[in-house]
Tab-separated table of C-alpha atoms and ligand atoms in Angstrom:
chain	number	residue	atom	x	y	z
A	1452	MET	CA	-24.039	18.197	-3.224
A	1453	LEU	CA	-21.157	15.756	-3.751
A	1454	LEU	CA	-20.334	15.371	-0.062
A	1455	GLU	CA	-24.019	15.358	0.912
A	1456	LEU	CA	-24.730	12.511	-1.449
A	1457	LEU	CA	-21.593	10.709	-0.290
A	1458	ALA	CA	-22.659	11.076	3.351
A	1459	GLU	CA	-26.056	9.689	2.468
A	1460	LYS	CA	-24.909	6.728	0.355
A	1461	GLY	CA	-21.499	6.012	1.884
A	1462	ARG	CA	-19.786	5.548	-1.479
A	1463	LEU	CA	-20.493	6.810	-4.938
A	1464	LEU	CA	-20.136	5.567	-8.472
A	1465	ALA	CA	-18.628	7.986	-10.965
A	1466	ASP	CA	-19.026	7.451	-14.697
A	1467	GLY	CA	-16.720	5.860	-17.296
A	1468	ALA	CA	-14.689	7.041	-20.252
A	1469	THR	CA	-15.600	10.020	-22.369
A	1470	GLY	CA	-13.046	9.830	-25.190
A	1471	THR	CA	-13.198	6.074	-25.789
A	1472	ASN	CA	-16.970	6.127	-26.021
A	1473	TYR	CA	-17.009	9.164	-28.289
A	1474	PHE	CA	-14.561	7.471	-30.650
A	1475	ASP	CA	-16.971	4.538	-30.793
A	1476	ARG	CA	-19.702	7.026	-31.682
A	1477	GLY	CA	-17.993	8.868	-34.484
A	1478	LEU	CA	-15.430	11.224	-32.975
A	1479	THR	CA	-12.369	11.408	-35.174
A	1480	SER	CA	-8.879	11.501	-33.778
A	1481	GLY	CA	-7.674	15.111	-33.733
A	1482	ASP	CA	-11.164	16.561	-33.280
A	1483	ALA	CA	-11.965	18.472	-30.100
A	1484	PRO	CA	-14.660	16.425	-28.335
A	1485	GLU	CA	-15.837	19.622	-26.636
A	1486	LEU	CA	-17.137	20.935	-29.961
A	1487	TRP	CA	-19.772	18.208	-29.760
A	1488	ASN	CA	-21.393	20.311	-27.020
A	1489	VAL	CA	-22.593	22.642	-29.767
A	1490	GLN	CA	-22.439	20.442	-32.864
A	1491	SER	CA	-23.720	17.136	-31.539
A	1492	ALA	CA	-25.298	17.756	-28.159
A	1493	GLU	CA	-27.591	14.733	-28.548
A	1494	ARG	CA	-24.591	12.385	-28.594
A	1495	VAL	CA	-23.150	14.006	-25.470
A	1496	ALA	CA	-26.507	13.720	-23.713
A	1497	GLN	CA	-26.885	10.110	-24.860
A	1498	LEU	CA	-23.640	8.975	-23.205
A	1499	HIS	CA	-24.584	10.774	-19.962
A	1500	GLN	CA	-27.964	9.066	-20.129
A	1501	GLU	CA	-26.400	5.627	-20.597
A	1502	PHE	CA	-24.035	6.116	-17.665
A	1503	ILE	CA	-26.914	7.232	-15.454
A	1504	GLU	CA	-28.976	4.229	-16.526
A	1505	ALA	CA	-25.966	2.067	-15.668
A	1506	GLY	CA	-26.061	3.526	-12.165
A	1507	ALA	CA	-23.693	6.500	-12.100
A	1508	ASP	CA	-24.100	8.887	-9.172
A	1509	ILE	CA	-21.667	11.349	-10.754
A	1510	ILE	CA	-21.368	12.298	-14.416
A	1511	LEU	CA	-18.441	14.283	-15.792
A	1512	THR	CA	-19.137	17.052	-18.274
A	1513	ASN	CA	-17.661	16.986	-21.775
A	1514	SER	CA	-15.192	19.748	-21.024
A	1515	PHE	CA	-11.907	18.016	-20.225
A	1516	GLY	CA	-9.884	20.008	-22.763
A	1517	ALA	CA	-12.077	23.114	-22.831
A	1518	ASN	CA	-9.517	25.606	-21.595
A	1519	ALA	CA	-8.284	28.463	-23.779
A	1520	ARG	CA	-4.774	27.088	-24.143
A	1521	ARG	CA	-5.911	23.741	-25.427
A	1522	LEU	CA	-8.803	25.069	-27.491
A	1523	ARG	CA	-6.334	27.296	-29.331
A	1524	LEU	CA	-5.221	24.122	-31.149
A	1525	HIS	CA	-8.727	23.991	-32.624
A	1526	ASP	CA	-9.001	27.749	-33.094
A	1527	ALA	CA	-11.766	27.783	-30.488
A	1528	HIS	CA	-9.954	29.600	-27.684
A	1529	ASP	CA	-12.529	32.396	-27.718
A	1530	ARG	CA	-15.335	29.918	-27.014
A	1531	VAL	CA	-14.298	28.743	-23.545
A	1532	ILE	CA	-17.335	30.064	-21.680
A	1533	GLU	CA	-19.769	28.860	-24.338
A	1534	LEU	CA	-18.354	25.332	-24.613
A	1535	ASN	CA	-18.112	24.838	-20.857
A	1536	ARG	CA	-21.533	26.295	-20.188
A	1537	ARG	CA	-23.079	24.008	-22.801
A	1538	ALA	CA	-21.178	20.999	-21.433
A	1539	ALA	CA	-22.648	21.614	-17.987
A	1540	GLU	CA	-26.123	22.416	-19.317
A	1541	ILE	CA	-26.303	19.169	-21.275
A	1542	ALA	CA	-25.210	17.107	-18.270
A	1543	ARG	CA	-27.484	19.074	-15.918
A	1544	GLU	CA	-30.531	18.434	-18.045
A	1545	VAL	CA	-29.915	14.679	-18.208
A	1546	ALA	CA	-29.062	14.498	-14.491
A	1547	ASP	CA	-32.228	16.344	-13.513
A	1548	ARG	CA	-34.343	13.849	-15.460
A	1549	ALA	CA	-32.796	10.870	-13.640
A	1550	GLY	CA	-35.415	10.589	-10.916
A	1551	ARG	CA	-32.664	10.422	-8.276
A	1552	ARG	CA	-29.839	12.729	-7.338
A	1553	VAL	CA	-26.987	12.725	-9.838
A	1554	VAL	CA	-23.999	15.015	-9.364
A	1555	VAL	CA	-22.846	17.058	-12.363
A	1556	ALA	CA	-19.072	17.277	-12.137
A	1557	GLY	CA	-17.407	19.869	-14.341
A	1558	SER	CA	-14.420	18.119	-15.882
A	1559	ILE	CA	-11.234	20.185	-15.984
A	1560	GLY	CA	-8.130	18.622	-17.539
A	1561	PRO	CA	-4.601	19.990	-17.795
A	1562	THR	CA	-3.796	22.960	-20.032
A	1563	GLY	CA	-1.527	20.718	-22.075
A	1564	ASP	CA	1.339	23.185	-21.599
A	1565	LEU	CA	4.383	22.821	-19.415
A	1566	PHE	CA	5.009	25.298	-16.635
A	1567	ALA	CA	7.982	27.614	-16.690
A	1568	PRO	CA	10.912	27.027	-16.595
A	1569	LEU	CA	10.327	23.725	-18.511
A	1570	GLY	CA	7.779	25.440	-20.718
A	1571	GLU	CA	6.245	28.855	-21.174
A	1572	LEU	CA	3.147	28.655	-19.008
A	1573	THR	CA	3.201	30.956	-15.983
A	1574	PHE	CA	1.275	30.206	-12.825
A	1575	ALA	CA	-0.883	33.305	-13.304
A	1576	GLN	CA	-1.776	32.312	-16.875
A	1577	ALA	CA	-2.796	28.860	-15.710
A	1578	VAL	CA	-4.969	30.276	-12.923
A	1579	GLU	CA	-6.651	32.534	-15.453
A	1580	ALA	CA	-7.330	29.668	-17.876
A	1581	PHE	CA	-8.872	27.494	-15.161
A	1582	ALA	CA	-10.922	30.390	-13.769
A	1583	GLU	CA	-12.467	31.020	-17.174
A	1584	GLN	CA	-13.352	27.368	-17.575
A	1585	ALA	CA	-14.849	27.235	-14.085
A	1586	GLU	CA	-16.988	30.283	-14.803
A	1587	GLY	CA	-18.538	28.575	-17.833
A	1588	LEU	CA	-19.122	25.294	-16.003
A	1589	LYS	CA	-20.787	27.067	-13.112
A	1590	ALA	CA	-23.002	29.097	-15.441
A	1591	GLY	CA	-24.206	25.828	-16.979
A	1592	GLY	CA	-25.139	24.319	-13.619
A	1593	ALA	CA	-22.194	22.164	-12.505
A	1594	ASP	CA	-22.302	21.039	-8.867
A	1595	VAL	CA	-18.579	20.503	-8.405
A	1596	PHE	CA	-15.374	21.029	-10.352
A	1597	TRP	CA	-13.592	17.795	-11.239
A	1598	ILE	CA	-9.911	18.552	-11.858
A	1599	GLU	CA	-8.458	15.405	-13.385
A	1600	THR	CA	-5.535	13.678	-15.120
A	1601	MET	CA	-3.184	16.133	-13.445
A	1602	SER	CA	0.546	15.691	-13.405
A	1603	ALA	CA	2.320	18.834	-12.192
A	1604	PRO	CA	1.836	19.943	-8.579
A	1605	ASP	CA	1.894	23.583	-9.761
A	1606	GLU	CA	-0.901	22.901	-12.205
A	1607	ILE	CA	-3.013	21.352	-9.430
A	1608	ARG	CA	-2.384	24.445	-7.297
A	1609	ALA	CA	-3.238	26.735	-10.199
A	1610	ALA	CA	-6.440	24.825	-10.950
A	1611	ALA	CA	-7.503	24.932	-7.295
A	1612	GLU	CA	-6.874	28.654	-7.197
A	1613	GLY	CA	-8.560	29.198	-10.555
A	1614	VAL	CA	-11.805	27.459	-9.607
A	1615	ALA	CA	-11.960	29.015	-6.129
A	1616	ALA	CA	-13.544	32.273	-7.318
A	1617	ALA	CA	-16.574	30.362	-8.628
A	1618	GLY	CA	-17.314	29.224	-5.096
A	1619	LEU	CA	-18.191	25.582	-5.793
A	1620	PRO	CA	-16.475	22.576	-4.183
A	1621	TYR	CA	-13.797	20.844	-6.210
A	1622	VAL	CA	-11.880	17.573	-6.314
A	1623	PHE	CA	-8.618	16.712	-8.017
A	1624	THR	CA	-7.151	13.471	-9.312
A	1625	ALA	CA	-3.719	12.816	-10.748
A	1626	SER	CA	-2.612	10.423	-13.468
A	1627	PHE	CA	0.190	8.141	-12.260
A	1628	ASP	CA	1.487	6.987	-15.610
A	1629	THR	CA	5.253	7.099	-15.169
A	1630	ALA	CA	6.837	4.468	-12.944
A	1631	GLY	CA	4.157	4.886	-10.280
A	1632	ARG	CA	4.314	8.683	-10.276
A	1633	THR	CA	2.859	11.348	-12.507
A	1634	MET	CA	4.856	12.363	-15.561
A	1635	MET	CA	6.064	15.346	-13.517
A	1636	GLY	CA	7.195	13.171	-10.630
A	1637	LEU	CA	4.342	13.509	-8.153
A	1638	ALA	CA	3.894	10.371	-6.033
A	1639	PRO	CA	0.477	9.195	-4.799
A	1640	ALA	CA	1.579	9.463	-1.159
A	1641	GLU	CA	2.263	13.172	-1.673
A	1642	LEU	CA	-1.350	13.994	-2.579
A	1643	PRO	CA	-2.701	14.445	0.975
A	1644	ASN	CA	-0.031	17.018	1.851
A	1645	LEU	CA	-0.544	18.816	-1.418
A	1646	ALA	CA	-4.296	18.926	-0.695
A	1647	ALA	CA	-3.802	20.106	2.884
A	1648	ALA	CA	-1.904	23.159	1.643
A	1649	LEU	CA	-4.766	24.275	-0.634
A	1650	THR	CA	-7.370	26.866	0.347
A	1651	PRO	CA	-10.143	26.000	0.143
A	1652	ALA	CA	-9.383	22.319	0.607
A	1653	PRO	CA	-10.596	19.854	-2.056
A	1654	ALA	CA	-13.646	17.749	-1.246
A	1655	ALA	CA	-11.821	14.635	-2.475
A	1656	ILE	CA	-8.512	13.588	-4.009
A	1657	GLY	CA	-7.370	10.533	-5.912
A	1658	GLY	CA	-6.134	8.978	-9.113
A	1659	ASN	CA	-7.516	8.552	-12.604
A	1660	CYS	CA	-6.309	7.102	-15.881
A	1661	GLY	CA	-2.559	6.428	-15.774
A	1662	VAL	CA	-1.670	2.924	-16.899
A	1663	GLY	CA	-3.813	-0.081	-16.015
A	1664	ALA	CA	-6.404	-0.638	-13.315
A	1665	PRO	CA	-3.922	-2.634	-11.148
A	1666	ASP	CA	-1.442	0.274	-11.149
A	1667	LEU	CA	-4.203	2.704	-10.262
A	1668	LEU	CA	-5.156	0.599	-7.253
A	1669	LEU	CA	-1.558	0.571	-6.033
A	1670	ALA	CA	-1.671	4.373	-6.116
A	1671	ILE	CA	-4.944	4.326	-4.149
A	1672	LEU	CA	-3.308	2.136	-1.488
A	1673	GLU	CA	-0.474	4.651	-1.207
A	1674	ILE	CA	-2.870	7.591	-0.842
A	1675	THR	CA	-5.010	5.893	1.795
A	1676	THR	CA	-1.898	4.797	3.670
A	1677	ALA	CA	-0.624	8.386	3.696
A	1678	ASP	CA	-4.010	9.703	4.851
A	1679	PRO	CA	-6.574	7.143	6.017
A	1680	ASN	CA	-9.170	9.925	6.433
A	1681	ALA	CA	-8.965	11.346	2.925
A	1682	VAL	CA	-12.037	11.035	0.708
A	1683	VAL	CA	-10.438	9.165	-2.169
A	1684	ILE	CA	-11.480	8.805	-5.804
A	1685	ALA	CA	-10.402	5.814	-7.924
A	1686	LYS	CA	-11.135	6.272	-11.619
A	1687	GLY	CA	-8.959	3.644	-13.264
A	1688	ASN	CA	-8.680	2.527	-16.834
A	1689	CYS	CA	-10.588	-0.517	-18.009
A	1690	GLY	CA	-8.102	-3.312	-17.360
A	1691	ILE	CA	-4.688	-3.281	-18.988
A	1692	PRO	CA	-3.763	-1.148	-22.019
A	1693	GLN	CA	-2.543	-3.068	-25.074
A	1694	VAL	CA	-0.985	-1.061	-27.831
A	1695	THR	CA	-1.313	-2.200	-31.440
A	1696	GLY	CA	0.220	0.349	-33.771
A	1697	ASP	CA	-1.479	3.639	-32.975
A	1698	HIS	CA	-4.427	2.015	-31.303
A	1699	VAL	CA	-4.730	1.393	-27.559
A	1700	HIS	CA	-7.140	-1.301	-26.513
A	1701	TYR	CA	-8.198	-1.948	-22.904
A	1702	THR	CA	-8.616	-5.549	-21.875
A	1703	GLY	CA	-11.101	-5.100	-19.046
A	1704	THR	CA	-14.342	-7.071	-19.070
A	1705	PRO	CA	-17.370	-6.004	-17.024
A	1706	GLU	CA	-16.491	-8.811	-14.585
A	1707	LEU	CA	-12.951	-7.508	-14.175
A	1708	MET	CA	-14.187	-3.961	-13.574
A	1709	ALA	CA	-16.626	-5.310	-10.990
A	1710	ASP	CA	-13.676	-6.879	-9.206
A	1711	TYR	CA	-11.694	-3.656	-9.578
A	1712	THR	CA	-14.582	-1.856	-7.862
A	1713	ARG	CA	-14.539	-4.265	-4.896
A	1714	LEU	CA	-10.770	-3.917	-4.568
A	1715	ALA	CA	-10.941	-0.113	-4.821
A	1716	LEU	CA	-13.508	0.007	-2.009
A	1717	ASP	CA	-11.415	-2.330	0.136
A	1718	ALA	CA	-8.376	-0.144	-0.603
A	1719	GLY	CA	-10.250	2.777	0.932
A	1720	ALA	CA	-11.700	4.597	-2.090
A	1721	ARG	CA	-15.142	6.115	-1.482
A	1722	ILE	CA	-15.772	7.266	-5.044
A	1723	VAL	CA	-15.110	4.725	-7.788
A	1724	GLY	CA	-15.453	5.105	-11.523
A	1725	GLY	CA	-13.743	4.079	-14.746
A	1726	CYS	CA	-11.449	5.942	-17.096
A	1727	CYS	CA	-10.242	4.957	-20.598
A	1728	GLY	CA	-12.096	2.001	-22.085
A	1729	THR	CA	-14.940	1.986	-19.552
A	1730	THR	CA	-18.306	1.739	-21.312
A	1731	PRO	CA	-21.804	1.928	-19.821
A	1732	ARG	CA	-21.848	-1.887	-19.887
A	1733	HIS	CA	-18.771	-1.969	-17.655
A	1734	LEU	CA	-20.280	0.652	-15.393
A	1735	ALA	CA	-23.447	-1.390	-14.860
A	1736	ALA	CA	-21.303	-4.270	-13.574
A	1737	MET	CA	-19.444	-1.834	-11.307
A	1738	ARG	CA	-22.763	-0.581	-9.884
A	1739	ALA	CA	-23.860	-4.137	-9.116
A	1740	ALA	CA	-20.511	-4.833	-7.452
A	1741	MET	CA	-20.821	-1.699	-5.326
A	1742	GLU	CA	-24.358	-2.579	-4.261
A	1743	SER	CA	-23.520	-6.136	-3.267
A	1744	HIS	CA	-20.098	-5.398	-1.821
A	1745	VAL	CA	-19.157	-7.155	1.380
A	1746	PRO	CA	-16.113	-5.367	2.821
A	1747	ARG	CA	-12.953	-7.418	2.991
A	1748	ALA	CA	-9.414	-6.830	4.211
A	1749	ARG	CA	-7.301	-4.219	2.506
A	1750	PRO	CA	-5.817	-5.859	-0.592
A	1751	ASP	CA	-2.069	-6.112	-1.107
A	1752	VAL	CA	-0.170	-6.014	-4.389
A	1753	ASP	CA	-0.295	-9.792	-4.839
A	1754	GLU	CA	-4.035	-9.890	-4.510
A	1755	ILE	CA	-4.489	-6.997	-6.940
A	1756	VAL	CA	-2.281	-8.732	-9.515
A	1757	ARG	CA	-3.978	-12.075	-9.020
A	1758	ARG	CA	-7.440	-10.611	-9.536
A	1759	LEU	CA	-6.839	-7.844	-12.091
A	1760	GLY	CA	-3.595	-8.573	-13.919
A	1761	PRO	CA	-0.025	-7.317	-14.003
A	1762	ILE	CA	1.341	-4.076	-12.645
A	1763	LEU	CA	2.851	-2.153	-15.568
A	1764	LEU	CA	4.986	0.329	-13.625
A	1765	LYS	CA	8.242	-0.954	-15.037
A	1766	GLN	CA	6.989	-1.058	-18.597
A	1767	ALA	CA	5.682	2.466	-18.221
A	1768	ALA	CA	9.056	3.604	-16.940
A	1769	GLY	CA	10.793	1.876	-19.808
A	1770	ARG	CA	8.721	3.424	-22.564
A	1771	PRO	CA	10.802	5.439	-24.997
A	1772	ASP	CA	9.090	8.610	-23.853
A	1773	GLY	CA	8.655	7.471	-20.270
A	1774	ASP	CA	10.985	9.962	-18.648
A	1775	ARG	CA	10.418	12.893	-20.900
A	1776	PRO	CA	7.648	15.393	-20.256
A	1777	ARG	CA	5.276	15.272	-23.186
A	1778	ARG	CA	2.572	17.630	-24.181
A	1779	GLY	CA	-0.452	16.583	-22.137
A	1780	ARG	CA	-2.602	13.933	-23.643
A	1781	ARG	CA	-6.300	13.740	-23.790
A	1782	ARG	CA	-8.193	11.420	-21.595
A	1783	ALA	CA	-9.460	8.775	-23.985
I	3077	ZN	ZN1	-8.080	7.453	-18.992
């Protein structure tokens, strides 16, 4: 479904943020957004609907943290199948009403635990957690598994293995938030080789979240340089993050995200979407940019900075916690 639609349309628009938009709609910090699938399904459906109206070809289910290890924090670890199935059902129902083909991508985030020997998570446990999540997403009607915000190569391998039994295609994207690499040291240029060693192979690879949109595009350039034939996903944050106290604000305007979309396409991405801070209003501008896009030369760093703003690699590296593995964060 994903690759068919991509072949037909040439490039696809994925949706925007889940967390940021839920916070704007009443989610409280510390709550598991996945519980909304049973407690507040109308709000989950509403955001899907708004992204589809804005032009999304792909919507991500509200299941990012719905694995048993992470749900244990909310005492909901015995509800993995239910919460994932509902997440996919809600998205499926909205997608099927769209009047055009919309892909339902089953979002799968990291377990939040570190792999042994740094932490206690074994490879087999991770595979099991991802397999359970995939089973629920498939039961609810997902078209593809969308493994995202990944950091550890082992966790990507475990997720790929875990979803394989369900027999649907999958993609994976990593979050390059630490000096141009993932927190666990994976560089964008290493993604194609990592993907080539997986069976079955992913339908697409790429980057999401991380720091700002300019940094994300640098990562996309590195991936497409390493493998010009890869089907690449760019799901960058909405501009540049600005931290005030505990609050992170993203500076991106719809115009800036439209420009980000043009640059992502020229950098070789075939699937473009937004991560933290990206609202349906931003996504509508991204759709218009995609529709009217006239291909230009591959951008370089200077052009990305000139059009989108500063690269934050160094700042990210210099953060107090920049070099220390943290417990995985939520996509917000
Ligand atoms: Zn994000």
